Amino acid sequence: MSTDDRGAVTTGVARLHAAPGLAGRGRLGLVTNHTGVLPDLRPAAPALLEAGARLVALFGPEHGLHGTGQAGEGEAARADVDPVTGLPVYDTYRCDGEDLDKLLIDSGVDALVYDLQDIGARFYTYVWTMFDLMISAARTGVRFVVADRPNPLGGLVSEGPLLDPAWASFVGRAPLPVRHGLTCGELARHLNASAVPHVAGGAAELTVIEAAGWRRAMHADATGLPWIAPSPNIPTPATAAVYPGTCLFEGTNVSEGRGTTQPFEIVGAPYIDARFAPSLAELALPGVHFRDLWFVPTFHKHAGRPLRGVQLHVTDREAFAPVRTAVAMLATLRRLYPDDFAWRTTDGGAEGGAEGTGHGHRPFIDLLWGSDRLRRAVDAGDDPLPLCDPPAPPARWAGDEVLLYP
């Protein structure tokens, strides 16, 4: 990517701000949070009101309208008031089905405008907030508008298997790869054709306001757009780059670095010793080096305890395959520490929605992976890497017809 290509992206919400009529007529509800800003960092909601958009309500996802909630938390009661705009705020987290239908009806909106920054991983719950709202919009006659934003990981490849519907949860409602390679607008087009009608009885009335100037080869740093942490534990683009893989550690008794300044870039456990980093180095995984380190999480798993583990240093992001890398790490942990490594069987823990998946004590790794095949392969000592689809264009599974960007 040359320097001449940088700064050429205009987000969907910036285009809407310039031309509020792109969202159509009627009363608008904005699905947003702290990432919903214009390129000059003005919050979208007050800016759209000033531009003449007929906003009447705001809707927040997991982590809340202001992004202060930790994983598995919202922020507001079912209805609150935004002190900046004076608009009512509706918390959509853990609200679906008839409850979400009622919330839309009570809000009085004619259309929903969705503007949230996604990460590009299936288990990040903003995507499934969008999906649930599309279903309710289809059932209640509310139009659905996606103000699109770039995928920070680019859009040239997808990685990992499609979710098996038998393992559907709020960290994966429909068959997507682990790393999907689509923007939210493209995901909305795909889900509206493939999944929404099966639940809602018909598709939603969908409009996508495209992000002008984005191309699939662009990662976050090439867009010229400001980086805002989409949730408390995705502080940097470097975190986002490893997250589609290292989020799988949420399904284990290994810390994924939550409670440190480098969540998802470091992993560790009390039982890991000096063998782990050299064993990973021997695998010669492309685009990544592993550094032996110690750390002490301030909260979450093993809080206050010294842990040994590794930091992932991505040296070539085009060659780096986050899902394949994490799967190789899991298999190495099971091989080196068979009596200590374990899968988590509670319902909590993944950034972007581990809580509230509604699956009791099923192994959480199965919900993250989208089936039990990874867990069974690792436990049996089989090579799990064949379960990871090689990086492939999103068109291979989503179809060319849903893609909006070259």
mmCIF file of C-alpha atoms in Angstrom:
data_model
loop_
_atom_site.group_PDB
_atom_site.id
_atom_site.type_symbol
_atom_site.label_atom_id
_atom_site.label_comp_id
_atom_site.label_asym_id
_atom_site.label_seq_id
_atom_site.Cartn_x
_atom_site.Cartn_y
_atom_site.Cartn_z
ATOM 1 C CA MET A 1 0.000 0.000 0.000
ATOM 2 C CA SER A 2 1.611 3.262 -1.045
ATOM 3 C CA THR A 3 1.343 6.454 0.966
ATOM 4 C CA ASP A 4 -0.786 7.888 -1.840
ATOM 5 C CA ASP A 5 -3.490 5.324 -1.046
ATOM 6 C CA ARG A 6 -3.827 6.368 2.581
ATOM 7 C CA GLY A 7 -6.607 8.565 3.897
ATOM 8 C CA ALA A 8 -8.910 7.926 0.958
ATOM 9 C CA VAL A 9 -11.742 6.223 2.864
ATOM 10 C CA THR A 10 -15.053 7.897 3.686
ATOM 11 C CA THR A 11 -17.201 5.903 6.106
ATOM 12 C CA GLY A 12 -20.868 5.282 5.536
ATOM 13 C CA VAL A 13 -21.836 7.493 8.453
ATOM 14 C CA ALA A 14 -19.718 10.349 7.070
ATOM 15 C CA ARG A 15 -21.583 10.029 3.778
ATOM 16 C CA LEU A 16 -24.881 9.996 5.694
ATOM 17 C CA HIS A 17 -23.850 13.120 7.573
ATOM 18 C CA ALA A 18 -23.244 14.870 4.249
ATOM 19 C CA ALA A 19 -26.546 13.628 2.816
ATOM 20 C CA PRO A 20 -29.061 12.608 5.528
ATOM 21 C CA GLY A 21 -31.534 11.573 2.856
ATOM 22 C CA LEU A 22 -29.446 8.424 2.212
ATOM 23 C CA ALA A 23 -31.234 6.806 5.180
ATOM 24 C CA GLY A 24 -34.672 7.498 3.713
ATOM 25 C CA ARG A 25 -37.646 9.214 5.271
ATOM 26 C CA GLY A 26 -39.159 8.757 8.693
ATOM 27 C CA ARG A 27 -37.980 8.475 12.271
ATOM 28 C CA LEU A 28 -34.487 7.034 12.611
ATOM 29 C CA GLY A 29 -32.916 4.986 15.377
ATOM 30 C CA LEU A 30 -29.116 4.885 15.467
ATOM 31 C CA VAL A 31 -27.407 1.645 16.563
ATOM 32 C CA THR A 32 -24.063 2.945 17.758
ATOM 33 C CA ASN A 33 -21.504 3.354 20.512
ATOM 34 C CA HIS A 34 -18.274 5.268 21.105
ATOM 35 C CA THR A 35 -16.879 3.998 17.764
ATOM 36 C CA GLY A 36 -19.677 5.765 15.886
ATOM 37 C CA VAL A 37 -17.777 8.914 15.013
ATOM 38 C CA LEU A 38 -17.055 11.015 11.960
ATOM 39 C CA PRO A 39 -13.463 11.160 10.657
ATOM 40 C CA ASP A 40 -12.877 14.321 12.729
ATOM 41 C CA LEU A 41 -13.928 12.324 15.841
ATOM 42 C CA ARG A 42 -17.246 14.097 16.353
ATOM 43 C CA PRO A 43 -19.817 11.626 17.721
ATOM 44 C CA ALA A 44 -22.195 10.669 14.955
ATOM 45 C CA ALA A 45 -25.476 11.093 16.858
ATOM 46 C CA PRO A 46 -25.278 14.837 17.641
ATOM 47 C CA ALA A 47 -23.591 15.498 14.291
ATOM 48 C CA LEU A 48 -26.417 13.778 12.398
ATOM 49 C CA LEU A 49 -29.001 15.726 14.379
ATOM 50 C CA GLU A 50 -27.241 18.986 13.494
ATOM 51 C CA ALA A 51 -27.199 17.911 9.843
ATOM 52 C CA GLY A 52 -30.964 17.474 9.879
ATOM 53 C CA ALA A 53 -31.337 13.725 10.316
ATOM 54 C CA ARG A 54 -34.563 12.821 12.108
ATOM 55 C CA LEU A 55 -33.030 10.795 14.923
ATOM 56 C CA VAL A 56 -35.475 9.796 17.654
ATOM 57 C CA ALA A 57 -33.642 6.998 19.539
ATOM 58 C CA LEU A 58 -30.227 5.435 20.185
ATOM 59 C CA PHE A 59 -29.495 1.714 20.577
ATOM 60 C CA GLY A 60 -26.380 0.353 22.320
ATOM 61 C CA PRO A 61 -24.710 -3.096 21.941
ATOM 62 C CA GLU A 62 -22.573 -5.096 24.367
ATOM 63 C CA HIS A 63 -20.226 -2.758 26.299
ATOM 64 C CA GLY A 64 -22.888 -0.047 26.087
ATOM 65 C CA LEU A 65 -23.355 3.236 24.263
ATOM 66 C CA HIS A 66 -20.150 4.665 25.752
ATOM 67 C CA GLY A 67 -18.114 1.432 25.686
ATOM 68 C CA THR A 68 -17.561 1.265 29.441
ATOM 69 C CA GLY A 69 -18.962 -2.216 30.036
ATOM 70 C CA GLN A 70 -16.564 -5.129 30.244
ATOM 71 C CA ALA A 71 -17.110 -8.381 28.315
ATOM 72 C CA GLY A 72 -20.563 -9.769 28.941
ATOM 73 C CA GLU A 73 -21.924 -6.424 30.129
ATOM 74 C CA GLY A 74 -24.200 -3.747 28.753
ATOM 75 C CA GLU A 75 -24.270 -0.273 30.170
ATOM 76 C CA ALA A 76 -27.761 1.138 30.449
ATOM 77 C CA ALA A 77 -31.125 -0.026 31.626
ATOM 78 C CA ARG A 78 -33.594 -1.066 28.926
ATOM 79 C CA ALA A 79 -34.336 2.625 28.377
ATOM 80 C CA ASP A 80 -32.243 5.600 29.463
ATOM 81 C CA VAL A 81 -31.535 9.084 28.143
ATOM 82 C CA ASP A 82 -28.392 10.262 26.363
ATOM 83 C CA PRO A 83 -27.269 13.482 28.100
ATOM 84 C CA VAL A 84 -25.729 14.887 24.898
ATOM 85 C CA THR A 85 -28.673 14.521 22.509
ATOM 86 C CA GLY A 86 -31.517 14.025 24.965
ATOM 87 C CA LEU A 87 -32.566 10.950 22.985
ATOM 88 C CA PRO A 88 -33.764 7.760 24.667
ATOM 89 C CA VAL A 89 -31.158 4.990 24.784
ATOM 90 C CA TYR A 90 -32.138 1.342 24.447
ATOM 91 C CA ASP A 91 -29.752 -1.401 25.555
ATOM 92 C CA THR A 92 -30.005 -4.287 23.078
ATOM 93 C CA TYR A 93 -27.515 -6.597 24.796
ATOM 94 C CA ARG A 94 -29.128 -9.911 25.834
ATOM 95 C CA CYS A 95 -32.353 -8.757 24.212
ATOM 96 C CA ASP A 96 -33.685 -10.747 21.279
ATOM 97 C CA GLY A 97 -36.796 -12.427 19.912
ATOM 98 C CA GLU A 98 -40.126 -10.962 20.989
ATOM 99 C CA ASP A 99 -38.418 -8.732 23.570
ATOM 100 C CA LEU A 100 -36.370 -7.072 20.841
ATOM 101 C CA ASP A 101 -39.438 -6.775 18.608
ATOM 102 C CA LYS A 102 -41.231 -4.962 21.430
ATOM 103 C CA LEU A 103 -38.238 -2.707 22.022
ATOM 104 C CA LEU A 104 -38.301 -1.597 18.380
ATOM 105 C CA ILE A 105 -42.043 -1.023 18.444
ATOM 106 C CA ASP A 106 -41.837 0.952 21.695
ATOM 107 C CA SER A 107 -39.046 3.118 20.282
ATOM 108 C CA GLY A 108 -41.286 4.344 17.485
ATOM 109 C CA VAL A 109 -38.610 4.186 14.780
ATOM 110 C CA ASP A 110 -39.324 3.693 11.094
ATOM 111 C CA ALA A 111 -35.733 2.726 10.288
ATOM 112 C CA LEU A 112 -32.587 1.636 12.109
ATOM 113 C CA VAL A 113 -29.186 2.968 11.069
ATOM 114 C CA TYR A 114 -26.368 0.635 12.146
ATOM 115 C CA ASP A 115 -22.915 2.219 12.707
ATOM 116 C CA LEU A 116 -20.539 0.083 14.797
ATOM 117 C CA GLN A 117 -16.888 -0.773 14.183
ATOM 118 C CA ASP A 118 -16.521 -4.522 13.746
ATOM 119 C CA ILE A 119 -13.301 -6.526 14.206
ATOM 120 C CA GLY A 120 -13.670 -9.136 11.479
ATOM 121 C CA ALA A 121 -14.156 -12.200 13.734
ATOM 122 C CA ARG A 122 -17.292 -14.322 13.966
ATOM 123 C CA PHE A 123 -17.437 -14.267 17.755
ATOM 124 C CA TYR A 124 -17.432 -10.477 18.068
ATOM 125 C CA THR A 125 -21.009 -9.781 19.133
ATOM 126 C CA TYR A 126 -21.640 -6.506 17.294
ATOM 127 C CA VAL A 127 -22.318 -8.620 14.191
ATOM 128 C CA TRP A 128 -24.969 -10.618 16.031
ATOM 129 C CA THR A 129 -26.561 -7.499 17.472
ATOM 130 C CA MET A 130 -26.936 -6.436 13.844
ATOM 131 C CA PHE A 131 -28.355 -9.842 12.904
ATOM 132 C CA ASP A 132 -30.893 -9.887 15.744
ATOM 133 C CA LEU A 133 -31.984 -6.331 14.936
ATOM 134 C CA MET A 134 -32.362 -7.228 11.255
ATOM 135 C CA ILE A 135 -34.656 -10.096 12.255
ATOM 136 C CA SER A 136 -36.763 -7.826 14.451
ATOM 137 C CA ALA A 137 -36.770 -5.151 11.743
ATOM 138 C CA ALA A 138 -38.058 -7.686 9.231
ATOM 139 C CA ARG A 139 -40.810 -8.811 11.604
ATOM 140 C CA THR A 140 -41.899 -5.301 12.606
ATOM 141 C CA GLY A 141 -41.642 -3.564 9.231
ATOM 142 C CA VAL A 142 -38.710 -1.345 10.231
ATOM 143 C CA ARG A 143 -36.199 -0.543 7.486
ATOM 144 C CA PHE A 144 -32.555 -1.423 8.175
ATOM 145 C CA VAL A 145 -29.686 0.762 7.014
ATOM 146 C CA VAL A 146 -26.016 -0.166 7.485
ATOM 147 C CA ALA A 147 -23.610 2.791 7.489
ATOM 148 C CA ASP A 148 -20.613 0.701 6.493
ATOM 149 C CA ARG A 149 -17.063 0.802 7.845
ATOM 150 C CA PRO A 150 -13.877 -0.977 6.704
ATOM 151 C CA ASN A 151 -12.915 -4.383 8.051
ATOM 152 C CA PRO A 152 -9.724 -3.555 10.016
ATOM 153 C CA LEU A 153 -8.145 -6.871 8.955
ATOM 154 C CA GLY A 154 -8.731 -6.227 5.270
ATOM 155 C CA GLY A 155 -11.073 -8.203 3.085
ATOM 156 C CA LEU A 156 -8.930 -10.454 0.931
ATOM 157 C CA VAL A 157 -9.054 -13.654 3.005
ATOM 158 C CA SER A 158 -11.296 -15.605 5.315
ATOM 159 C CA GLU A 159 -10.057 -18.285 7.697
ATOM 160 C CA GLY A 160 -11.449 -21.146 9.729
ATOM 161 C CA PRO A 161 -14.517 -23.364 9.315
ATOM 162 C CA LEU A 162 -18.115 -22.287 8.942
ATOM 163 C CA LEU A 163 -20.117 -22.532 12.157
ATOM 164 C CA ASP A 164 -22.270 -25.649 12.552
ATOM 165 C CA PRO A 165 -25.798 -24.380 13.386
ATOM 166 C CA ALA A 166 -26.021 -26.982 16.184
ATOM 167 C CA TRP A 167 -23.513 -24.799 18.088
ATOM 168 C CA ALA A 168 -25.223 -21.474 17.427
ATOM 169 C CA SER A 169 -25.024 -18.875 20.211
ATOM 170 C CA PHE A 170 -24.512 -15.137 20.611
ATOM 171 C CA VAL A 171 -20.860 -15.647 19.634
ATOM 172 C CA GLY A 172 -22.076 -17.160 16.367
ATOM 173 C CA ARG A 173 -25.699 -17.253 15.225
ATOM 174 C CA ALA A 174 -25.210 -18.389 11.619
ATOM 175 C CA PRO A 175 -22.591 -20.138 9.445
ATOM 176 C CA LEU A 176 -19.662 -17.742 9.049
ATOM 177 C CA PRO A 177 -15.922 -18.514 9.097
ATOM 178 C CA VAL A 178 -13.988 -17.556 12.217
ATOM 179 C CA ARG A 179 -12.301 -14.719 10.313
ATOM 180 C CA HIS A 180 -14.919 -13.686 7.786
ATOM 181 C CA GLY A 181 -13.213 -11.045 5.630
ATOM 182 C CA LEU A 182 -16.373 -8.961 5.085
ATOM 183 C CA THR A 183 -17.518 -5.512 6.143
ATOM 184 C CA CYS A 184 -20.696 -5.177 8.196
ATOM 185 C CA GLY A 185 -22.543 -4.058 5.092
ATOM 186 C CA GLU A 186 -21.439 -7.150 3.208
ATOM 187 C CA LEU A 187 -22.295 -9.348 6.195
ATOM 188 C CA ALA A 188 -25.739 -7.758 6.330
ATOM 189 C CA ARG A 189 -26.286 -8.556 2.645
ATOM 190 C CA HIS A 190 -25.132 -12.142 3.150
ATOM 191 C CA LEU A 191 -27.182 -12.752 6.317
ATOM 192 C CA ASN A 192 -30.258 -11.057 4.888
ATOM 193 C CA ALA A 193 -30.221 -13.497 2.006
ATOM 194 C CA SER A 194 -29.090 -16.647 3.813
ATOM 195 C CA ALA A 195 -30.273 -16.537 7.425
ATOM 196 C CA VAL A 196 -32.698 -13.734 8.319
ATOM 197 C CA PRO A 197 -35.605 -15.144 6.251
ATOM 198 C CA HIS A 198 -35.376 -18.507 8.034
ATOM 199 C CA VAL A 199 -35.991 -16.808 11.390
ATOM 200 C CA ALA A 200 -38.131 -13.819 10.459
ATOM 201 C CA GLY A 201 -40.169 -15.362 7.668
ATOM 202 C CA GLY A 202 -38.749 -12.866 5.176
ATOM 203 C CA ALA A 203 -35.805 -10.599 4.526
ATOM 204 C CA ALA A 204 -35.382 -7.168 6.038
ATOM 205 C CA GLU A 205 -35.696 -4.075 3.859
ATOM 206 C CA LEU A 206 -31.965 -3.432 3.702
ATOM 207 C CA THR A 207 -29.885 -0.496 2.481
ATOM 208 C CA VAL A 208 -26.091 -0.322 2.726
ATOM 209 C CA ILE A 209 -24.384 3.076 2.626
ATOM 210 C CA GLU A 210 -20.983 2.013 1.369
ATOM 211 C CA ALA A 211 -17.647 3.203 2.719
ATOM 212 C CA ALA A 212 -16.279 5.097 -0.275
ATOM 213 C CA GLY A 213 -12.667 4.490 -1.220
ATOM 214 C CA TRP A 214 -12.088 1.277 0.714
ATOM 215 C CA ARG A 215 -10.422 -1.608 -1.067
ATOM 216 C CA ARG A 216 -10.081 -5.149 0.203
ATOM 217 C CA ALA A 217 -6.299 -4.963 0.527
ATOM 218 C CA MET A 218 -6.570 -2.136 3.079
ATOM 219 C CA HIS A 219 -5.922 -2.863 6.741
ATOM 220 C CA ALA A 220 -6.892 -0.358 9.436
ATOM 221 C CA ASP A 221 -3.674 1.647 9.195
ATOM 222 C CA ALA A 222 -4.114 2.243 5.459
ATOM 223 C CA THR A 223 -7.548 3.855 5.668
ATOM 224 C CA GLY A 224 -6.538 7.161 7.220
ATOM 225 C CA LEU A 225 -9.369 6.736 9.727
ATOM 226 C CA PRO A 226 -8.779 7.177 13.470
ATOM 227 C CA TRP A 227 -8.530 3.982 15.501
ATOM 228 C CA ILE A 228 -10.954 3.807 18.413
ATOM 229 C CA ALA A 229 -10.871 0.725 20.626
ATOM 230 C CA PRO A 230 -14.120 -1.058 19.693
ATOM 231 C CA SER A 231 -14.348 -2.569 23.176
ATOM 232 C CA PRO A 232 -12.246 -2.372 26.354
ATOM 233 C CA ASN A 233 -9.920 -5.234 25.434
ATOM 234 C CA ILE A 234 -9.227 -4.395 21.784
ATOM 235 C CA PRO A 235 -7.012 -1.338 22.369
ATOM 236 C CA THR A 236 -4.972 -1.318 19.146
ATOM 237 C CA PRO A 237 -4.955 -2.596 15.557
ATOM 238 C CA ALA A 238 -2.257 -5.056 16.677
ATOM 239 C CA THR A 239 -4.782 -6.540 19.114
ATOM 240 C CA ALA A 240 -7.367 -6.828 16.360
ATOM 241 C CA ALA A 241 -4.867 -8.637 14.126
ATOM 242 C CA VAL A 242 -4.382 -11.539 16.566
ATOM 243 C CA TYR A 243 -7.876 -11.577 18.078
ATOM 244 C CA PRO A 244 -9.538 -13.993 15.581
ATOM 245 C CA GLY A 245 -7.082 -16.608 16.844
ATOM 246 C CA THR A 246 -6.242 -15.839 20.447
ATOM 247 C CA CYS A 247 -9.879 -15.312 21.425
ATOM 248 C CA LEU A 248 -10.029 -19.123 21.311
ATOM 249 C CA PHE A 249 -8.019 -19.118 24.561
ATOM 250 C CA GLU A 250 -11.181 -17.806 26.218
ATOM 251 C CA GLY A 251 -12.358 -21.392 26.006
ATOM 252 C CA THR A 252 -9.397 -22.631 28.085
ATOM 253 C CA ASN A 253 -7.857 -22.159 31.520
ATOM 254 C CA VAL A 254 -5.056 -20.135 29.895
ATOM 255 C CA SER A 255 -5.146 -16.360 30.361
ATOM 256 C CA GLU A 256 -5.482 -14.473 27.089
ATOM 257 C CA GLY A 257 -3.949 -11.396 28.697
ATOM 258 C CA ARG A 258 -7.168 -9.783 29.846
ATOM 259 C CA GLY A 259 -6.276 -7.643 32.850
ATOM 260 C CA THR A 260 -3.045 -6.450 31.218
ATOM 261 C CA THR A 261 -2.218 -3.705 28.720
ATOM 262 C CA GLN A 262 -1.799 -6.289 25.923
ATOM 263 C CA PRO A 263 -4.952 -8.437 25.915
ATOM 264 C CA PHE A 264 -4.992 -11.157 23.248
ATOM 265 C CA GLU A 265 -1.382 -10.391 22.276
ATOM 266 C CA ILE A 266 -0.098 -12.389 25.266
ATOM 267 C CA VAL A 267 -1.205 -15.716 26.731
ATOM 268 C CA GLY A 268 -0.045 -17.521 29.839
ATOM 269 C CA ALA A 269 -0.870 -19.829 32.725
ATOM 270 C CA PRO A 270 0.629 -20.834 36.106
ATOM 271 C CA TYR A 271 1.765 -24.178 34.733
ATOM 272 C CA ILE A 272 3.523 -22.992 31.558
ATOM 273 C CA ASP A 273 7.311 -23.289 31.708
ATOM 274 C CA ALA A 274 10.366 -22.596 29.563
ATOM 275 C CA ARG A 275 9.396 -25.249 27.000
ATOM 276 C CA PHE A 276 6.440 -23.402 25.513
ATOM 277 C CA ALA A 277 8.096 -20.597 23.496
ATOM 278 C CA PRO A 278 10.803 -22.828 21.933
ATOM 279 C CA SER A 279 8.196 -25.450 21.042
ATOM 280 C CA LEU A 280 6.157 -22.830 19.205
ATOM 281 C CA ALA A 281 9.242 -21.515 17.448
ATOM 282 C CA GLU A 282 9.961 -25.029 16.145
ATOM 283 C CA LEU A 283 6.613 -24.982 14.321
ATOM 284 C CA ALA A 284 7.873 -22.155 12.057
ATOM 285 C CA LEU A 285 4.403 -20.674 11.763
ATOM 286 C CA PRO A 286 4.341 -17.980 9.080
ATOM 287 C CA GLY A 287 4.373 -14.288 9.918
ATOM 288 C CA VAL A 288 4.764 -14.549 13.696
ATOM 289 C CA HIS A 289 7.457 -14.860 16.376
ATOM 290 C CA PHE A 290 6.872 -15.922 19.973
ATOM 291 C CA ARG A 291 8.610 -14.227 22.896
ATOM 292 C CA ASP A 292 8.820 -15.908 26.287
ATOM 293 C CA LEU A 293 7.451 -13.626 29.019
ATOM 294 C CA TRP A 294 5.950 -13.369 32.497
ATOM 295 C CA PHE A 295 2.923 -11.231 33.412
ATOM 296 C CA VAL A 296 0.389 -10.713 36.212
ATOM 297 C CA PRO A 297 -3.261 -10.078 35.236
ATOM 298 C CA THR A 298 -5.041 -7.525 37.407
ATOM 299 C CA PHE A 299 -8.437 -9.165 36.806
ATOM 300 C CA HIS A 300 -10.115 -12.104 35.051
ATOM 301 C CA LYS A 301 -8.381 -15.507 34.894
ATOM 302 C CA HIS A 302 -5.505 -16.011 37.374
ATOM 303 C CA ALA A 303 -5.802 -12.429 38.625
ATOM 304 C CA GLY A 304 -2.852 -11.400 40.804
ATOM 305 C CA ARG A 305 -0.781 -14.495 39.977
ATOM 306 C CA PRO A 306 2.532 -14.514 38.071
ATOM 307 C CA LEU A 307 1.999 -16.323 34.758
ATOM 308 C CA ARG A 308 4.475 -17.510 32.188
ATOM 309 C CA GLY A 309 3.614 -17.632 28.518
ATOM 310 C CA VAL A 310 4.331 -15.929 25.216
ATOM 311 C CA GLN A 311 3.712 -12.728 23.346
ATOM 312 C CA LEU A 312 2.770 -12.984 19.669
ATOM 313 C CA HIS A 313 4.834 -10.604 17.526
ATOM 314 C CA VAL A 314 3.317 -10.411 14.034
ATOM 315 C CA THR A 315 6.202 -9.917 11.609
ATOM 316 C CA ASP A 316 4.304 -10.292 8.321
ATOM 317 C CA ARG A 317 0.580 -9.636 8.526
ATOM 318 C CA GLU A 318 -0.065 -10.891 4.999
ATOM 319 C CA ALA A 319 1.464 -14.290 5.828
ATOM 320 C CA PHE A 320 0.129 -14.441 9.405
ATOM 321 C CA ALA A 321 -2.902 -16.703 9.822
ATOM 322 C CA PRO A 322 -4.334 -15.932 13.291
ATOM 323 C CA VAL A 323 -6.738 -18.861 13.490
ATOM 324 C CA ARG A 324 -4.231 -21.467 12.332
ATOM 325 C CA THR A 325 -1.622 -20.010 14.686
ATOM 326 C CA ALA A 326 -3.882 -20.210 17.732
ATOM 327 C CA VAL A 327 -4.945 -23.770 16.924
ATOM 328 C CA ALA A 328 -1.296 -24.827 16.746
ATOM 329 C CA MET A 329 -0.725 -23.135 20.111
ATOM 330 C CA LEU A 330 -3.647 -25.023 21.689
ATOM 331 C CA ALA A 331 -2.364 -28.359 20.415
ATOM 332 C CA THR A 332 1.107 -27.555 21.784
ATOM 333 C CA LEU A 333 -0.316 -26.727 25.212
ATOM 334 C CA ARG A 334 -2.209 -30.015 25.355
ATOM 335 C CA ARG A 335 0.906 -31.930 24.316
ATOM 336 C CA LEU A 336 3.271 -30.218 26.765
ATOM 337 C CA TYR A 337 0.913 -29.923 29.761
ATOM 338 C CA PRO A 338 -1.640 -32.756 29.494
ATOM 339 C CA ASP A 339 -2.415 -32.801 33.225
ATOM 340 C CA ASP A 340 -2.851 -29.030 33.563
ATOM 341 C CA PHE A 341 -4.330 -27.656 30.359
ATOM 342 C CA ALA A 342 -8.133 -27.683 30.443
ATOM 343 C CA TRP A 343 -11.158 -26.377 28.582
ATOM 344 C CA ARG A 344 -13.494 -23.943 30.301
ATOM 345 C CA THR A 345 -16.991 -25.267 30.767
ATOM 346 C CA THR A 346 -18.671 -22.120 32.040
ATOM 347 C CA ASP A 347 -20.596 -19.675 29.918
ATOM 348 C CA GLY A 348 -18.355 -16.660 30.365
ATOM 349 C CA GLY A 349 -15.308 -15.074 28.906
ATOM 350 C CA ALA A 350 -14.959 -14.145 25.236
ATOM 351 C CA GLU A 351 -14.404 -10.537 24.312
ATOM 352 C CA GLY A 352 -17.526 -9.370 22.571
ATOM 353 C CA GLY A 353 -19.998 -11.712 24.151
ATOM 354 C CA ALA A 354 -18.916 -14.745 26.125
ATOM 355 C CA GLU A 355 -21.528 -14.036 28.737
ATOM 356 C CA GLY A 356 -25.153 -14.679 28.080
ATOM 357 C CA THR A 357 -24.731 -17.309 25.372
ATOM 358 C CA GLY A 358 -27.384 -19.415 27.049
ATOM 359 C CA HIS A 359 -25.541 -22.730 26.833
ATOM 360 C CA GLY A 360 -24.937 -23.556 30.473
ATOM 361 C CA HIS A 361 -21.907 -25.784 30.952
ATOM 362 C CA ARG A 362 -21.172 -26.723 27.358
ATOM 363 C CA PRO A 363 -17.457 -26.293 26.630
ATOM 364 C CA PHE A 364 -17.117 -22.701 25.562
ATOM 365 C CA ILE A 365 -14.452 -23.585 22.990
ATOM 366 C CA ASP A 366 -17.160 -25.430 21.032
ATOM 367 C CA LEU A 367 -19.237 -22.249 20.768
ATOM 368 C CA LEU A 368 -16.207 -20.202 19.727
ATOM 369 C CA TRP A 369 -15.059 -22.750 17.144
ATOM 370 C CA GLY A 370 -18.589 -23.437 15.955
ATOM 371 C CA SER A 371 -18.473 -27.195 16.602
ATOM 372 C CA ASP A 372 -16.798 -29.728 18.902
ATOM 373 C CA ARG A 373 -14.324 -30.879 16.255
ATOM 374 C CA LEU A 374 -11.388 -28.754 17.434
ATOM 375 C CA ARG A 375 -11.718 -29.801 21.064
ATOM 376 C CA ARG A 376 -12.012 -33.470 20.155
ATOM 377 C CA ALA A 377 -9.009 -33.377 17.844
ATOM 378 C CA VAL A 378 -6.794 -31.632 20.407
ATOM 379 C CA ASP A 379 -7.863 -34.000 23.191
ATOM 380 C CA ALA A 380 -7.182 -37.035 20.999
ATOM 381 C CA GLY A 381 -3.702 -35.813 20.138
ATOM 382 C CA ASP A 382 -4.640 -35.545 16.458
ATOM 383 C CA ASP A 383 -3.284 -32.800 14.240
ATOM 384 C CA PRO A 384 -6.013 -30.117 14.341
ATOM 385 C CA LEU A 385 -4.539 -27.934 11.591
ATOM 386 C CA PRO A 386 -6.505 -29.690 8.812
ATOM 387 C CA LEU A 387 -9.626 -28.314 10.510
ATOM 388 C CA CYS A 388 -8.452 -24.797 9.617
ATOM 389 C CA ASP A 389 -9.443 -23.895 6.117
ATOM 390 C CA PRO A 390 -6.530 -22.253 4.341
ATOM 391 C CA PRO A 391 -6.939 -18.497 3.866
ATOM 392 C CA ALA A 392 -9.385 -17.988 1.021
ATOM 393 C CA PRO A 393 -11.284 -15.106 -0.591
ATOM 394 C CA PRO A 394 -14.606 -14.334 1.132
ATOM 395 C CA ALA A 395 -16.347 -14.885 -2.202
ATOM 396 C CA ARG A 396 -15.590 -18.604 -1.829
ATOM 397 C CA TRP A 397 -18.125 -18.991 0.972
ATOM 398 C CA ALA A 398 -20.201 -15.786 0.840
ATOM 399 C CA GLY A 399 -20.511 -15.444 -2.944
ATOM 400 C CA ASP A 400 -19.435 -12.644 -5.252
ATOM 401 C CA GLU A 401 -22.905 -11.120 -5.172
ATOM 402 C CA VAL A 402 -22.577 -9.887 -1.567
ATOM 403 C CA LEU A 403 -19.229 -8.164 -2.068
ATOM 404 C CA LEU A 404 -19.319 -4.383 -2.365
ATOM 405 C CA TYR A 405 -15.649 -3.457 -2.639
ATOM 406 C CA PRO A 406 -12.871 -4.243 -5.136
#
